[in-house]
Coordinates of N, CA, C and O in Angstrom, one line a residue:
X1 N 5.5 19.4 9.8 CA 6.2 19.9 10.9 C 5.3 20.4 11.9 O 4.3 21.0 11.6
X2 N 5.7 20.3 13.2 CA 4.9 20.8 14.3 C 5.4 22.2 14.7 O 6.5 22.5 14.7
X3 N 4.4 23.0 15.2 CA 4.9 24.3 15.7 C 5.6 24.1 17.0 O 5.4 23.1 17.7
X4 N 6.3 25.1 17.5 CA 7.1 25.0 18.7 C 6.2 24.7 19.9 O 6.5 23.9 20.8
X5 N 5.0 25.3 19.9 CA 4.0 25.0 21.0 C 3.7 23.6 21.2 O 3.3 23.2 22.3
X6 N 3.8 22.8 20.2 CA 3.5 21.3 20.3 C 4.8 20.5 20.4 O 4.7 19.3 20.5
X7 N 5.9 21.1 20.5 CA 7.2 20.3 20.6 C 7.5 20.1 22.0 O 7.7 21.0 22.8
X8 N 7.4 18.8 22.4 CA 7.7 18.4 23.8 C 9.1 18.8 24.1 O 10.0 18.4 23.4
X9 N 9.3 19.4 25.2 CA 10.6 19.7 25.6 C 11.2 21.0 25.1 O 12.1 21.6 25.7
X10 N 10.7 21.6 24.0 CA 11.3 22.8 23.4 C 11.1 24.0 24.4 O 12.0 24.7 24.7
X11 N 9.9 24.1 24.9 CA 9.6 25.3 25.7 C 10.3 25.1 27.1 O 10.6 26.1 27.7
X12 N 10.4 23.9 27.5 CA 11.1 23.7 28.8 C 12.6 23.8 28.7 O 13.2 24.4 29.6
X13 N 13.2 23.3 27.7 CA 14.6 23.3 27.6 C 15.2 24.4 26.7 O 16.3 24.8 26.8
X14 N 14.3 24.9 25.7 CA 14.8 25.9 24.8 C 15.8 25.3 23.7 O 16.4 26.0 23.0
X15 N 15.9 24.0 23.7 CA 16.8 23.4 22.8 C 16.1 22.4 21.9 O 15.0 21.8 22.2
X16 N 16.6 22.2 20.6 CA 16.1 21.2 19.7 C 15.0 21.7 18.8 O 14.6 20.9 17.9
X17 N 14.5 22.9 18.9 CA 13.5 23.4 18.0 C 14.1 24.5 17.2 O 14.8 25.4 17.6
X18 N 13.9 24.4 15.9 CA 14.4 25.4 15.0 C 13.8 26.8 15.2 O 12.7 26.9 15.8
X19 N 14.5 27.8 14.8 CA 14.1 29.2 15.1 C 12.9 29.6 14.3 O 12.2 30.5 14.7
X20 N 12.5 28.9 13.2 CA 11.3 29.3 12.5 C 10.1 28.7 13.1 O 9.0 28.9 12.6
X21 N 10.2 27.9 14.2 CA 9.0 27.4 14.8 C 8.5 26.1 14.4 O 7.5 25.6 14.8
X22 N 9.2 25.4 13.4 CA 8.7 24.2 12.9 C 9.8 23.1 13.2 O 11.0 23.4 13.2
X23 N 9.3 21.9 13.3 CA 10.2 20.7 13.5 C 10.4 20.1 12.2 O 9.5 20.1 11.3
X24 N 11.5 19.4 12.0 CA 11.7 18.6 10.8 C 10.7 17.5 10.7 O 10.1 17.1 11.7
X25 N 10.4 17.1 9.5 CA 9.5 16.0 9.3 C 10.0 14.7 10.0 O 11.2 14.5 10.0
X26 N 9.1 13.9 10.5 CA 9.5 12.6 11.2 C 10.3 11.7 10.2 O 10.1 11.8 9.0
X27 N 11.1 10.9 10.7 CA 11.9 9.9 9.8 C 10.9 9.1 9.0 O 9.8 8.7 9.4
X28 N 11.3 8.9 7.7 CA 10.5 8.1 6.8 C 9.4 8.9 6.1 O 8.6 8.3 5.3
X29 N 9.3 10.2 6.4 CA 8.4 11.0 5.7 C 9.2 12.1 5.0 O 10.3 12.3 5.2
X30 N 8.5 12.8 4.1 CA 9.2 13.8 3.3 C 8.4 15.1 3.4 O 7.2 15.1 3.3
X31 N 9.1 16.2 3.6 CA 8.4 17.5 3.6 C 8.4 18.1 2.2 O 7.9 19.2 2.0
X32 N 9.1 17.5 1.3 CA 9.2 18.0 -0.1 C 7.9 17.8 -0.8 O 7.2 16.8 -0.5
X33 N 7.5 18.7 -1.7 CA 6.2 18.5 -2.4 C 6.3 17.3 -3.3 O 7.3 16.9 -3.8
X34 N 5.1 16.7 -3.5 CA 5.1 15.5 -4.4 C 5.5 15.9 -5.8 O 5.2 17.0 -6.3
X35 N 6.2 15.0 -6.4 CA 6.6 15.3 -7.8 C 5.4 15.3 -8.7 O 4.5 14.5 -8.6
X36 N 5.4 16.3 -9.6 CA 4.3 16.5 -10.6 C 4.5 15.6 -11.8 O 5.7 15.6 -12.3
X37 N 3.5 15.0 -12.3 CA 3.7 14.2 -13.6 C 4.1 15.2 -14.7 O 3.7 16.4 -14.7
X38 N 4.8 14.7 -15.7 CA 5.1 15.6 -16.9 C 3.9 16.0 -17.6 O 2.8 15.3 -17.6
X39 N 3.9 17.2 -18.2 CA 2.7 17.7 -19.0 C 2.3 16.6 -20.0 O 3.0 16.0 -20.7
X40 N 0.9 16.4 -20.0 CA 0.4 15.4 -21.0 C 0.3 14.0 -20.4 O -0.4 13.2 -21.0
X41 N 0.9 13.8 -19.2 CA 0.8 12.4 -18.7 C -0.6 12.0 -18.4 O -0.9 10.8 -18.5
X42 N -1.5 12.9 -18.1 CA -2.9 12.6 -17.8 C -3.6 12.0 -19.0 O -4.6 11.3 -18.8
X43 N -3.1 12.3 -20.2 CA -3.7 11.8 -21.4 C -3.4 10.4 -21.6 O -4.0 9.7 -22.4
X44 N -2.4 9.9 -20.9 CA -2.0 8.5 -21.0 C -2.7 7.6 -20.0 O -2.6 6.4 -20.1
X45 N -3.5 8.2 -19.1 CA -4.3 7.4 -18.1 C -5.3 6.5 -18.8 O -5.7 6.8 -19.9
X46 N -5.6 5.4 -18.2 CA -6.5 4.5 -18.7 C -7.9 4.8 -18.2 O -8.1 4.9 -17.0
X47 N -8.9 5.0 -19.1 CA -10.2 5.3 -18.8 C -11.1 4.1 -19.1 O -11.1 3.6 -20.2
X48 N -11.9 3.7 -18.1 CA -12.8 2.6 -18.3 C -14.2 3.2 -18.3 O -14.7 3.8 -17.4
X49 N -14.9 3.1 -19.5 CA -16.2 3.6 -19.7 C -17.0 2.7 -20.6 O -16.5 2.3 -21.6
X50 N -18.3 2.5 -20.3 CA -19.1 1.7 -21.1 C -18.5 0.3 -21.5 O -18.6 -0.2 -22.6
X51 N -17.8 -0.3 -20.5 CA -17.3 -1.6 -20.6 C -16.0 -1.7 -21.4 O -15.5 -2.8 -21.7
X52 N -15.4 -0.6 -21.8 CA -14.2 -0.6 -22.6 C -13.1 0.3 -21.9 O -13.5 1.3 -21.2
X53 N -11.9 -0.1 -22.0 CA -10.8 0.7 -21.4 C -9.8 1.2 -22.5 O -9.4 0.4 -23.4
X54 N -9.6 2.5 -22.5 CA -8.7 3.1 -23.5 C -8.0 4.3 -22.9 O -8.5 4.8 -21.9
X55 N -6.9 4.7 -23.5 CA -6.2 5.9 -23.0 C -7.1 7.1 -23.2 O -7.9 7.2 -24.1
X56 N -7.0 8.1 -22.3 CA -7.8 9.3 -22.4 C -7.6 9.9 -23.7 O -8.5 10.4 -24.4
X57 N -6.3 10.0 -24.2 CA -6.0 10.6 -25.5 C -6.8 10.0 -26.6 O -7.3 10.6 -27.5
X58 N -6.8 8.6 -26.6 CA -7.5 7.9 -27.6 C -9.0 8.1 -27.6 O -9.7 8.2 -28.6
X59 N -9.6 8.2 -26.4 CA -11.0 8.5 -26.2 C -11.4 9.9 -26.8 O -12.4 10.1 -27.4
X60 N -10.5 10.9 -26.5 CA -10.7 12.2 -27.0 C -10.7 12.2 -28.6 O -11.6 12.7 -29.2
X61 N -9.7 11.5 -29.1 CA -9.7 11.5 -30.6 C -10.9 10.8 -31.2 O -11.5 11.3 -32.2
X62 N -11.3 9.7 -30.6 CA -12.5 9.0 -31.1 C -13.7 9.9 -31.0 O -14.5 9.9 -32.0
X63 N -13.9 10.5 -29.9 CA -15.1 11.4 -29.8 C -15.1 12.5 -30.8 O -16.1 12.9 -31.3
X64 N -13.9 13.1 -31.0 CA -13.8 14.2 -32.0 C -14.2 13.8 -33.4 O -14.9 14.4 -34.1
X65 N -13.7 12.6 -33.8 CA -14.0 12.1 -35.1 C -15.4 11.6 -35.3 O -16.0 11.7 -36.3
X66 N -15.9 10.9 -34.2 CA -17.2 10.2 -34.4 C -18.4 10.9 -33.8 O -19.5 10.7 -34.3
X67 N -18.2 11.7 -32.7 CA -19.4 12.3 -32.1 C -19.5 13.8 -32.4 O -20.6 14.3 -32.5
X68 N -18.3 14.4 -32.5 CA -18.4 15.9 -32.7 C -17.8 16.4 -34.0 O -17.4 17.5 -34.2
X69 N -17.7 15.5 -35.0 CA -17.1 15.9 -36.3 C -17.7 17.1 -37.0 O -17.1 17.8 -37.7
X70 N -19.0 17.4 -36.7 CA -19.7 18.5 -37.3 C -19.6 19.8 -36.5 O -20.1 20.8 -36.8
X71 N -19.0 19.7 -35.3 CA -18.9 20.8 -34.4 C -17.8 21.8 -34.9 O -16.9 21.3 -35.7
X72 N -17.8 23.0 -34.5 CA -16.8 24.0 -35.0 C -15.5 23.6 -34.3 O -14.4 23.8 -34.9
X73 N -15.5 23.2 -33.0 CA -14.3 22.8 -32.3 C -14.5 21.4 -31.7 O -14.7 21.2 -30.6
X74 N -14.4 20.3 -32.6 CA -14.6 19.0 -32.2 C -13.7 18.5 -31.0 O -14.1 17.8 -30.1
X75 N -12.4 18.9 -31.0 CA -11.5 18.4 -30.0 C -11.9 19.0 -28.6 O -11.8 18.3 -27.6
X76 N -12.2 20.3 -28.6 CA -12.6 20.9 -27.3 C -13.9 20.2 -26.8 O -14.0 19.9 -25.6
X77 N -14.8 19.9 -27.6 CA -16.1 19.3 -27.2 C -15.8 17.9 -26.7 O -16.3 17.4 -25.7
X78 N -14.8 17.2 -27.4 CA -14.5 15.8 -27.0 C -13.8 15.8 -25.7 O -14.1 14.9 -24.8
X79 N -12.9 16.7 -25.4 CA -12.2 16.8 -24.1 C -13.2 17.0 -23.0 O -13.2 16.3 -22.0
X80 N -14.2 17.9 -23.2 CA -15.2 18.1 -22.2 C -16.0 16.9 -21.9 O -16.3 16.5 -20.8
X81 N -16.4 16.1 -22.9 CA -17.1 14.9 -22.8 C -16.3 13.9 -22.0 O -16.8 13.3 -21.1
X82 N -15.1 13.7 -22.4 CA -14.3 12.7 -21.7 C -14.0 13.0 -20.2 O -14.0 12.2 -19.4
X83 N -13.9 14.3 -19.9 CA -13.8 14.7 -18.5 C -15.0 14.3 -17.7 O -14.9 13.9 -16.6
X84 N -16.2 14.4 -18.4 CA -17.5 14.0 -17.7 C -17.5 12.5 -17.5 O -18.0 12.0 -16.5
X85 N -17.2 11.8 -18.6 CA -17.3 10.4 -18.6 C -16.3 9.7 -17.7 O -16.6 8.6 -17.2
X86 N -15.1 10.2 -17.6 CA -14.0 9.6 -16.9 C -13.2 10.5 -16.1 O -12.3 11.2 -16.6
X87 N -13.5 10.7 -14.8 CA -12.7 11.6 -14.0 C -11.2 11.5 -14.0 O -10.5 12.4 -13.9
X88 N -10.7 10.2 -14.2 CA -9.3 10.0 -14.3 C -8.7 10.8 -15.4 O -7.5 11.1 -15.4
X89 N -9.5 11.2 -16.4 CA -9.0 12.0 -17.6 C -9.0 13.5 -17.3 O -8.6 14.3 -18.2
X90 N -9.3 13.9 -16.1 CA -9.4 15.4 -15.8 C -8.0 16.1 -16.0 O -8.0 17.3 -16.3
X91 N -6.9 15.3 -15.9 CA -5.6 15.9 -16.1 C -5.2 15.9 -17.6 O -4.2 16.4 -17.9
X92 N -6.0 15.4 -18.4 CA -5.8 15.4 -19.9 C -6.4 16.7 -20.5 O -7.6 16.7 -20.7
X93 N -5.6 17.7 -20.7 CA -6.1 19.0 -21.1 C -6.2 19.0 -22.7 O -5.6 18.1 -23.4
X94 N -6.9 20.0 -23.2 CA -7.1 20.1 -24.6 C -5.7 20.2 -25.2 O -5.4 19.6 -26.3
X95 N -4.8 21.0 -24.6 CA -3.5 21.3 -25.2 C -2.7 20.0 -25.3 O -1.9 19.8 -26.2
X96 N -2.8 19.1 -24.3 CA -2.0 17.9 -24.2 C -2.6 16.7 -24.9 O -2.0 15.7 -25.1
X97 N -3.9 16.8 -25.3 CA -4.6 15.6 -25.9 C -4.0 15.4 -27.3 O -4.2 14.2 -27.8
X98 N -3.4 16.3 -27.9 CA -2.9 16.2 -29.3 C -3.9 15.7 -30.3 O -3.7 14.8 -31.1
X99 N -5.1 16.2 -30.1 CA -6.2 15.8 -30.9 C -6.2 16.5 -32.3 O -6.0 17.7 -32.4
X100 N -6.3 15.7 -33.4 CA -6.5 16.2 -34.7 C -8.0 16.2 -34.9 O -8.7 15.2 -34.9
X101 N -8.6 17.4 -35.1 CA -10.0 17.5 -35.1 C -10.8 16.8 -36.2 O -11.9 16.5 -36.1
X102 N -10.1 16.6 -37.4 CA -10.8 16.0 -38.5 C -9.8 15.1 -39.3 O -8.6 15.3 -39.3
X103 N -10.4 14.1 -39.9 CA -9.6 13.3 -40.8 C -9.5 14.0 -42.1 O -10.5 14.4 -42.7
X104 N -8.3 14.3 -42.6 CA -8.1 15.0 -43.8 C -7.8 14.2 -45.0 O -7.5 14.7 -46.1
X105 N -8.0 12.9 -44.9 CA -7.8 12.0 -46.1 C -9.1 12.0 -46.9 O -10.2 11.6 -46.4
X106 N -9.1 12.5 -48.1 CA -10.3 12.5 -49.0 C -10.7 11.2 -49.5 O -10.4 10.9 -50.7
X107 N -11.3 10.3 -48.7 CA -11.7 9.0 -49.2 C -13.2 8.9 -49.3 O -13.9 9.8 -49.0
X108 N -13.7 7.8 -49.8 CA -15.1 7.7 -50.1 C -16.0 8.1 -48.9 O -17.0 8.7 -49.2
X109 N -15.7 7.7 -47.7 CA -16.6 8.0 -46.6 C -16.3 9.4 -46.0 O -16.9 9.8 -45.1
X110 N -15.4 10.1 -46.7 CA -15.0 11.5 -46.1 C -14.8 12.4 -47.3 O -13.7 12.9 -47.5
X111 N -15.8 12.6 -48.1 CA -15.6 13.4 -49.3 C -15.4 14.9 -49.0 O -16.0 15.4 -48.2
X112 N -14.4 15.5 -49.7 CA -14.0 16.8 -49.4 C -15.2 17.8 -49.6 O -15.3 18.7 -48.8
X113 N -16.1 17.5 -50.5 CA -17.2 18.4 -50.7 C -18.2 18.4 -49.5 O -19.0 19.3 -49.3
X114 N -18.2 17.4 -48.7 CA -19.1 17.3 -47.5 C -18.4 17.9 -46.3 O -19.1 18.1 -45.3
X115 N -17.2 18.4 -46.4 CA -16.5 18.9 -45.2 C -17.1 20.3 -44.9 O -17.5 21.1 -45.7
X116 N -17.3 20.5 -43.6 CA -17.8 21.8 -43.1 C -16.7 22.9 -43.3 O -15.6 22.6 -43.6
X117 N -17.1 24.1 -43.2 CA -16.2 25.2 -43.3 C -14.9 25.1 -42.4 O -13.8 25.2 -42.9
X118 N -15.1 24.9 -41.1 CA -13.9 24.7 -40.2 C -13.1 23.5 -40.6 O -11.9 23.5 -40.6
X119 N -13.8 22.4 -41.0 CA -13.1 21.2 -41.4 C -12.2 21.5 -42.7 O -11.1 21.1 -42.7
X120 N -12.8 22.1 -43.7 CA -12.1 22.5 -44.9 C -10.9 23.4 -44.6 O -9.8 23.2 -45.1
X121 N -11.2 24.4 -43.7 CA -10.1 25.3 -43.4 C -8.9 24.6 -42.7 O -7.8 24.9 -43.0
X122 N -9.2 23.6 -41.8 CA -8.2 22.9 -41.1 C -7.4 22.0 -42.1 O -6.2 22.0 -42.0
X123 N -8.1 21.3 -42.9 CA -7.4 20.3 -43.8 C -6.8 20.9 -45.0 O -5.9 20.4 -45.6
X124 N -7.2 22.1 -45.5 CA -6.7 22.7 -46.7 C -5.7 23.8 -46.5 O -5.5 24.6 -47.4
X125 N -5.2 24.0 -45.3 CA -4.3 25.1 -45.0 C -2.9 24.7 -45.5 O -2.5 23.6 -45.7

């Protein structure tokens, strides 16, 4: 919207300009704020990194399991990494990533005795 001082004819005629000093938006435009995506929608964005494309949420989960599994907070570390690697994922927050920090299935490659303290506490609650 334009201020009254820029409204042609308003100052001369005193008509056609609203009392708050602004003009309505031109036809075909909207003065309404842009609709915000629903919470977590940023985690569904497609990230292309190192020649592969995956959802931001999936990249966070992979990094938590494979790169940060021995960290105290693997999901938070994974979210920070993905934000650096893929700016489109910046709207994918820790809260919305729905990251499970550790695999809790006690199979041969994931023996319970090898779990770290935080891993054990998470899986055995």
